Short mmCIF file of C-alpha atoms and ligand atoms in Angstrom, two decimals:
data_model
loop_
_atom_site.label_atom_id
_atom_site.label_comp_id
_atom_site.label_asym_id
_atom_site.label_seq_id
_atom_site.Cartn_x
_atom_site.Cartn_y
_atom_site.Cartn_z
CA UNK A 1 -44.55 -22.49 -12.81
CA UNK A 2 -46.77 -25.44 -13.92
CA UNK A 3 -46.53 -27.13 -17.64
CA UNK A 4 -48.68 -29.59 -19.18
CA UNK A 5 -47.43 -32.08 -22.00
CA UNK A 6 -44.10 -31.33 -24.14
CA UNK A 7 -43.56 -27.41 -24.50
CA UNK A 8 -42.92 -26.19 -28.21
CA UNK A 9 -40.94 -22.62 -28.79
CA UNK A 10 -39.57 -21.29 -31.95
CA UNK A 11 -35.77 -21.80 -31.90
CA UNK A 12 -35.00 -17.91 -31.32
CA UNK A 13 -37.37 -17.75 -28.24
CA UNK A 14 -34.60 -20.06 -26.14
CA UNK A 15 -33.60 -17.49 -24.40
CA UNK A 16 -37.18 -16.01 -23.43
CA UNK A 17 -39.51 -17.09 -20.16
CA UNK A 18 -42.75 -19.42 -21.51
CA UNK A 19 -45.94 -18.98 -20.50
CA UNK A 20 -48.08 -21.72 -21.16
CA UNK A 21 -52.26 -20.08 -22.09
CA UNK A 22 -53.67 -22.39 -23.90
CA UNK A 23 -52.65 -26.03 -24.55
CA UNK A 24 -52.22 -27.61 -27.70
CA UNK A 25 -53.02 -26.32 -31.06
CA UNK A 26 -56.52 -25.10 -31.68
CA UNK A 27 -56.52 -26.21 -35.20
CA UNK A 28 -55.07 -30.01 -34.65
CA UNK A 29 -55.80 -30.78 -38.41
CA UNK A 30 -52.87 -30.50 -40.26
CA UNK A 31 -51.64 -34.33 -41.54
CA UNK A 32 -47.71 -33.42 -41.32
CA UNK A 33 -47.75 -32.20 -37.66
CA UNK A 34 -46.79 -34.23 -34.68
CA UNK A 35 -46.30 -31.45 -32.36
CA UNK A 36 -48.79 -31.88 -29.94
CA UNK A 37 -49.69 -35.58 -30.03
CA UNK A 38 -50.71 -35.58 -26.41
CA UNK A 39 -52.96 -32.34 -25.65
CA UNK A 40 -56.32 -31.74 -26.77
CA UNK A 41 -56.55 -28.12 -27.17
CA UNK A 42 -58.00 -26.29 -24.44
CA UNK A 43 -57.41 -22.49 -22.82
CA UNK A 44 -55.90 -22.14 -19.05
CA UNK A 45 -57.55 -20.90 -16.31
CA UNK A 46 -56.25 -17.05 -16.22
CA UNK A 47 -55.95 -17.33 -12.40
CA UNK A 48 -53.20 -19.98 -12.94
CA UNK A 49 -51.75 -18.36 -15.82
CA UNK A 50 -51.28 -15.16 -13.93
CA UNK A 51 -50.07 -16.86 -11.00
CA UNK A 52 -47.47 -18.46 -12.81
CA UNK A 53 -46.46 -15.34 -14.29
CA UNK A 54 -45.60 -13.59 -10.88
CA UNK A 55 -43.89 -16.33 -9.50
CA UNK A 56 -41.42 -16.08 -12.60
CA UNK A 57 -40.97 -12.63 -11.94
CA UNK A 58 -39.64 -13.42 -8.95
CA UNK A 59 -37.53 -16.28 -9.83
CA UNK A 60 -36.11 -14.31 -12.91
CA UNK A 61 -36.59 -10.71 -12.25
CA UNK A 62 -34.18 -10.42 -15.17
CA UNK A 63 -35.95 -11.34 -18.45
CA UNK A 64 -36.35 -9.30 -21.14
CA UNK A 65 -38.44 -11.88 -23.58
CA UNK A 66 -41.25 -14.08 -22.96
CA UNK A 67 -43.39 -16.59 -25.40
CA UNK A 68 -47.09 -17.04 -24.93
CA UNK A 69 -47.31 -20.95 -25.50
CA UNK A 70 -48.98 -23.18 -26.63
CA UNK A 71 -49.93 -23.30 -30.30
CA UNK A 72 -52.09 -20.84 -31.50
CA UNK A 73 -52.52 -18.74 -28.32
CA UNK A 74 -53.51 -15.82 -30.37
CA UNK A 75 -57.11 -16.92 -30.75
CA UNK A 76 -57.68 -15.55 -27.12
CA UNK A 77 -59.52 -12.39 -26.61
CA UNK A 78 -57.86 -9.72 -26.87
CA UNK A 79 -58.50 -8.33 -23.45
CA UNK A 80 -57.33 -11.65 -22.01
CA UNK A 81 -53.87 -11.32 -23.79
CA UNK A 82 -53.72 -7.79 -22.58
CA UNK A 83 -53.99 -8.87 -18.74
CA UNK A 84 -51.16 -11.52 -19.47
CA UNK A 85 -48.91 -8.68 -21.35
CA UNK A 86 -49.76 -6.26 -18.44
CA UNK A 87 -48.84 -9.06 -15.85
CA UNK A 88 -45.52 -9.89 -17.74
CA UNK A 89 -44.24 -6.56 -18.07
CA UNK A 90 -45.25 -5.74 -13.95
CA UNK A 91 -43.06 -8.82 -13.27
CA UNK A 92 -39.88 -8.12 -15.42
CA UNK A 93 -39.47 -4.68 -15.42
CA UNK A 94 -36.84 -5.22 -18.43
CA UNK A 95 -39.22 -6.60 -20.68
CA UNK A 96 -38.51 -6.08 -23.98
CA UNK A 97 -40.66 -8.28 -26.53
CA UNK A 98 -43.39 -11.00 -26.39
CA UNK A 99 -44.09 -13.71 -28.76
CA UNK A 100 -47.02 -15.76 -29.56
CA UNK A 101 -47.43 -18.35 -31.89
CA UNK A 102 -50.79 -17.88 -34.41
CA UNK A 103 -52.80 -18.53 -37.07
CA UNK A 104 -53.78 -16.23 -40.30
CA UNK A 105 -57.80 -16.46 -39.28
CA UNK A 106 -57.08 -15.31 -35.32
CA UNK A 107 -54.47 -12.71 -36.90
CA UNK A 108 -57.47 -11.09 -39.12
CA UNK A 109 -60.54 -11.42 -36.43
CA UNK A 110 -58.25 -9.58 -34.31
CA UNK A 111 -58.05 -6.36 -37.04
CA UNK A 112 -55.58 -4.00 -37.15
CA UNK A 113 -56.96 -1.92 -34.11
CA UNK A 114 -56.74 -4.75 -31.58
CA UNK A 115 -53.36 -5.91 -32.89
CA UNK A 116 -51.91 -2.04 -32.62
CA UNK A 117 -53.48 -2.60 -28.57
CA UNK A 118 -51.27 -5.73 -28.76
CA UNK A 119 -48.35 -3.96 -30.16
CA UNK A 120 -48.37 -1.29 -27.57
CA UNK A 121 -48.37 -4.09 -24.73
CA UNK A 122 -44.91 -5.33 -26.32
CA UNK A 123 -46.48 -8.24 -28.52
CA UNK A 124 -43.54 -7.72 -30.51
CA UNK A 125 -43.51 -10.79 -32.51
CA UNK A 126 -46.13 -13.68 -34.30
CA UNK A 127 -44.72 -16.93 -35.72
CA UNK A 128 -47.09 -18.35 -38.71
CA UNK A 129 -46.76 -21.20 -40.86
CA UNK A 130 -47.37 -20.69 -43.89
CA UNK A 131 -45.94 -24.48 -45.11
CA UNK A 132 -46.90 -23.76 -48.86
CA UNK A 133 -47.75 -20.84 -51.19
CA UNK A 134 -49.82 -22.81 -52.91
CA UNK A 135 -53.61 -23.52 -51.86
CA UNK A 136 -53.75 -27.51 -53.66
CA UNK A 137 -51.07 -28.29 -51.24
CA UNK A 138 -52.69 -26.13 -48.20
CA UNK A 139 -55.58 -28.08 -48.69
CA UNK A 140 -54.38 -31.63 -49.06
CA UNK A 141 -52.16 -31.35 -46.00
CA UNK A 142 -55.62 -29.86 -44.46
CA UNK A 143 -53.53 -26.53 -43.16
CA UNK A 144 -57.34 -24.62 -42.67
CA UNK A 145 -55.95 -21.73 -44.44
CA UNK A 146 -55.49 -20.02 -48.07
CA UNK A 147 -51.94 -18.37 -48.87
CA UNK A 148 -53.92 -15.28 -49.57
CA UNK A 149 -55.57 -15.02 -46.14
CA UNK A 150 -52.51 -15.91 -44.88
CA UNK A 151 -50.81 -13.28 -47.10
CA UNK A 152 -53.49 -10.52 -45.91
CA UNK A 153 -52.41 -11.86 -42.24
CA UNK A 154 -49.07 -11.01 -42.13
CA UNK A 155 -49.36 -7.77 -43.76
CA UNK A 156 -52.36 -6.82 -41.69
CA UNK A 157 -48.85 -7.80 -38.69
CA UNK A 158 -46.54 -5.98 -39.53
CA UNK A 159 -48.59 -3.16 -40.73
CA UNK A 160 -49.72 -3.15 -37.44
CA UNK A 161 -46.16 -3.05 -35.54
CA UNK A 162 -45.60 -6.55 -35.22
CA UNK A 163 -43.12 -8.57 -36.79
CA UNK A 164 -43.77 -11.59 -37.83
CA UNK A 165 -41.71 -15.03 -38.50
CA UNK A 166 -42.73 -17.36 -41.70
CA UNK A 167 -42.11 -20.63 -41.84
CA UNK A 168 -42.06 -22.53 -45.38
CA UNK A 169 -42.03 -26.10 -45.65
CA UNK A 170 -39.57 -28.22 -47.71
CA UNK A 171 -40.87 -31.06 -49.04
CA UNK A 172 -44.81 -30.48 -48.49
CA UNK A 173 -45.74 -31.33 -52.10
CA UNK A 174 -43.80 -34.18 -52.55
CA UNK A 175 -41.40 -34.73 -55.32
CA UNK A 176 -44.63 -34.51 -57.27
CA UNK A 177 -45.22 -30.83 -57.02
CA UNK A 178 -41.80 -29.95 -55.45
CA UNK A 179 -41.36 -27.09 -58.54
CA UNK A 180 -44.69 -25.61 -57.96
CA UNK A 181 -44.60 -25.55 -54.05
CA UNK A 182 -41.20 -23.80 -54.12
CA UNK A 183 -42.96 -21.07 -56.73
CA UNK A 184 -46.27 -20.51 -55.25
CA UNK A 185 -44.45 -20.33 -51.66
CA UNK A 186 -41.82 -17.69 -53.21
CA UNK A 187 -44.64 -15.87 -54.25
CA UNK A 188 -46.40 -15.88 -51.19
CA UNK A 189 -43.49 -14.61 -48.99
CA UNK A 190 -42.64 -12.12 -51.33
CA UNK A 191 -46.26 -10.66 -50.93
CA UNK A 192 -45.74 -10.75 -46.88
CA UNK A 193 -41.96 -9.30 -47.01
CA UNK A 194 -42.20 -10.60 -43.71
CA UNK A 195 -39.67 -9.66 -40.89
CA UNK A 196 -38.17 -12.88 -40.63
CA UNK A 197 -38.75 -16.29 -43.10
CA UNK A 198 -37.27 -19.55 -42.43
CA UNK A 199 -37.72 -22.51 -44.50
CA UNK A 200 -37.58 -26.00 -42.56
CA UNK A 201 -37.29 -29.39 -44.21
CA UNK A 202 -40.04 -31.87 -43.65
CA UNK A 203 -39.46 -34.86 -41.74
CA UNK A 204 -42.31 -37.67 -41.64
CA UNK A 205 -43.77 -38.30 -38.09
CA UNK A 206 -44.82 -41.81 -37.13
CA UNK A 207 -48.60 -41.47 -36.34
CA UNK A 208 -49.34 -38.42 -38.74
CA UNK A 209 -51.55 -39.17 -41.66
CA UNK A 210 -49.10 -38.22 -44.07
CA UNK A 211 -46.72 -40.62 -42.43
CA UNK A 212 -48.90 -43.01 -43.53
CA UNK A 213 -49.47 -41.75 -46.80
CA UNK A 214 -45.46 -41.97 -47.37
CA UNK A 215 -46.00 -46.19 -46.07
CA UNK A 216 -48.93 -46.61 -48.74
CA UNK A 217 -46.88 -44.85 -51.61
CA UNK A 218 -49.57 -41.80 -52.11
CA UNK A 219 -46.89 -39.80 -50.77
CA UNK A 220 -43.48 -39.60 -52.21
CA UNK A 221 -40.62 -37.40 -49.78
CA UNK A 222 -37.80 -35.58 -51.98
CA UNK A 223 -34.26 -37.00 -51.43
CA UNK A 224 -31.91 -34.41 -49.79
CA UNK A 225 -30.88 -32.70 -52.76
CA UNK A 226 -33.87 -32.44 -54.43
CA UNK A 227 -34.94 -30.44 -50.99
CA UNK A 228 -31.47 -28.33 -51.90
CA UNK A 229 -33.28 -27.85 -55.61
CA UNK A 230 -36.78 -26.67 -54.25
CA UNK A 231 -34.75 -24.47 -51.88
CA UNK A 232 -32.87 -22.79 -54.33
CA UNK A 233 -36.04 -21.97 -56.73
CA UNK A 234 -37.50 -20.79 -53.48
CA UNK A 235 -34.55 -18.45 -53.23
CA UNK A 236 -34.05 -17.49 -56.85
CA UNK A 237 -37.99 -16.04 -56.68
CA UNK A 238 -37.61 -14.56 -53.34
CA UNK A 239 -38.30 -10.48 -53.79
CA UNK A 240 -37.93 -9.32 -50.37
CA UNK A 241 -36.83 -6.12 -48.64
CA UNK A 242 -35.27 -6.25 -45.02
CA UNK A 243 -36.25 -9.73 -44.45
CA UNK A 244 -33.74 -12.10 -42.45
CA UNK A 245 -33.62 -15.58 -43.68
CA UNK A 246 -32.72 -18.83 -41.94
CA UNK A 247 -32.66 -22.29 -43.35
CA UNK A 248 -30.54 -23.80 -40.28
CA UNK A 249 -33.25 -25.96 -38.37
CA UNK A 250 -31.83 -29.02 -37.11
CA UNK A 251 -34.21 -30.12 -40.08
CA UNK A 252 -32.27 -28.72 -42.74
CA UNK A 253 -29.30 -30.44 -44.74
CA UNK A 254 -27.66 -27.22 -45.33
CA UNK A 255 -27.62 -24.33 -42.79
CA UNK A 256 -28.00 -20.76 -44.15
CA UNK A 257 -28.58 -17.18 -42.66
CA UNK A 258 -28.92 -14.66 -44.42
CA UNK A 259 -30.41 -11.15 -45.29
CA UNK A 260 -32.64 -10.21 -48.23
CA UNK A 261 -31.79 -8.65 -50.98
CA UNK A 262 -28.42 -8.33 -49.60
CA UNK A 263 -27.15 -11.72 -49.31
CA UNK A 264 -29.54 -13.05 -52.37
CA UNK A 265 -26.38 -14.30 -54.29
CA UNK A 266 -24.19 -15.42 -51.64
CA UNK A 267 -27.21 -18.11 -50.04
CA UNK A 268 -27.69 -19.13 -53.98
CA UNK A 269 -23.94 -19.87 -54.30
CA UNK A 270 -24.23 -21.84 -51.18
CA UNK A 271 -26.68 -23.46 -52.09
CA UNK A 272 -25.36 -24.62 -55.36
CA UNK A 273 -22.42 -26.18 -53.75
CA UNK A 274 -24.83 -27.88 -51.69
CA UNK A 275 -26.48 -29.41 -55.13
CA UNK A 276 -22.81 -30.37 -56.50
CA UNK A 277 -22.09 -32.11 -53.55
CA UNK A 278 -19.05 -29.57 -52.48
CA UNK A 279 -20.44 -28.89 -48.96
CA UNK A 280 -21.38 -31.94 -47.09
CA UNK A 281 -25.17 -32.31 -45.97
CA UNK A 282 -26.05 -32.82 -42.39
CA UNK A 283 -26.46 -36.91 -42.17
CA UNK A 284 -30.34 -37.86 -41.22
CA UNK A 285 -29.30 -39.38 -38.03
CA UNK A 286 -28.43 -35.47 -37.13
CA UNK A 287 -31.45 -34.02 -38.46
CA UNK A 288 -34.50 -33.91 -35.92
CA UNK A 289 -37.56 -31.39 -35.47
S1 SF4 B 301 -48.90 -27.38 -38.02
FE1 SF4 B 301 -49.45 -25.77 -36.57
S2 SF4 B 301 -51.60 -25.29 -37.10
FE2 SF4 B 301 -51.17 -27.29 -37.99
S3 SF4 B 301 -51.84 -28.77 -36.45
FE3 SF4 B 301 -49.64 -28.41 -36.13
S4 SF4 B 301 -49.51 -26.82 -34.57
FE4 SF4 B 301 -51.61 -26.81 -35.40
#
């Protein structure tokens, strides 16, 4: 089992064996992201890939989750992620679900046919970020992507079988549009309803662009509890049904769990003690990505 350059999972995939397909991200554009500073994006050779996959079968006969790294590995052809699925399930015969990080454009190419084919092969499972509902911010953080496409994405997902995971930005429009971000991105997950929707807290990376924004003033981060404010309007406007929500990334200030509409009141009481200062927020020299 061979890895190039730092690995990056979602935090419930610790459990599951990674197979690295592609490296790095195929999009690379976004100015907040650090995650894959050292890869150019590229796809690996299928021989290796599928080597790799049958010697972890035989190192851990027993897993029942894998994760298709690295970013964005859905923009493969589709009969190119079906010979990995095939290979995966032939080499853990308790196999239960696959996951596979992706964008809304690969999601949509692929069409609800090819994602069904998917499905059946135990793809069980697409993480997308959707950082902001709202397209002024999508564009100045160059994300590639409009929170309707991204809307029609997830729905075209789960439609489809597949669950998906969200992930919602804190932070991403500054404490200059920190109201209308936490809206527009309520909005936008209540559209997808998706299976799973986790907000994260943004954290500045040396050597991104919005790093440097932040240095040159054109950028202004919320303090900690105005993050706690956004997240409770993002809560307050969340209309969801069967969603399972998570706002306990070693980013956040204040971990929650919850599930929607169930738990609606409970996360906004939470949260509000959060605001008042009753619960104590994480200190930023615990916080990390
Ligand atoms: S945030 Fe995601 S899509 Fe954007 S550059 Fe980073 S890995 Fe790629």
């Amino acid at each position: 089992m061979r890895y190039k350059g730092m690995i990056i999972r979602p935090p419930s995939e610790a459990e599951s064996y990674l197979i690295q397909a592609t490296y790095g991200c195929s999009h690379s554009k976004c100015s907040f992201c650090g995650t894959y500073p050292d890869k150019k994006f590229g796809v690996r050779d299928s021989s290796e890939v599928l080597e790799d996959i049958a010697e972890a079968g035989m190192a851990y006969p027993g897993a029942r989750r894998a994760f298709i790294c690295d970013g964005n590995a859905l923009i493969l052809p589709t009969g190119k992620l079906v010979s990995y699925l095939d290979a995966l399930a032939a080499a853990f015969p308790s196999l239960q679900r696959v996951g596979i990080y992706a964008n809304a454009r690969d999601i949509l190419k692929k069409g609800p046919e090819e994602l069904r084919t998917l499905r059946e092969k135990k793809l069980g499972i697409i993480y997308l970020g959707l950082e902001s509902g709202l397209d002024e911010i999508l564009a100045d953080v160059r994300k590639g992507e409009t929170s309707e496409n991204m809307i029609s994405a997830v729905r075209m997902a789960e439609d489809s079988g597949i669950k998906t995971s969200i992930i919602i930005l804190l932070g991403l429009g500054g404490r200059a549009r920190s109201r209308e971000h936490a809206l527009e991105s309520a909005r936008a997950a209540s559209r997808m309803n998706p299976r799973f929707l986790s907000c994260l807290t943004l954290m500045l990376v040396p050597g991104t662009e919005l790093h440097e924004r932040s240095l040159r003033g054109e950028f202004e981060l919320p303090e900690p509890r105005e993050m706690l404010v956004e997240l409770e309007t993002i809560v307050e406007n969340l209309d969801l049904d069967g969603t399972i929500f998570r706002a306990n990334h070693a980013s956040n200030y204040l971990p929650l769990e919850g599930r929607f509409p169930q738990d609606k009141k409970r996360l906004l009481a939470e949260i509000k003690s959060g605001i008042q200062g009753e619960r104590r927020l994480k200190p930023e020299f615990l916080r990390g990505l």
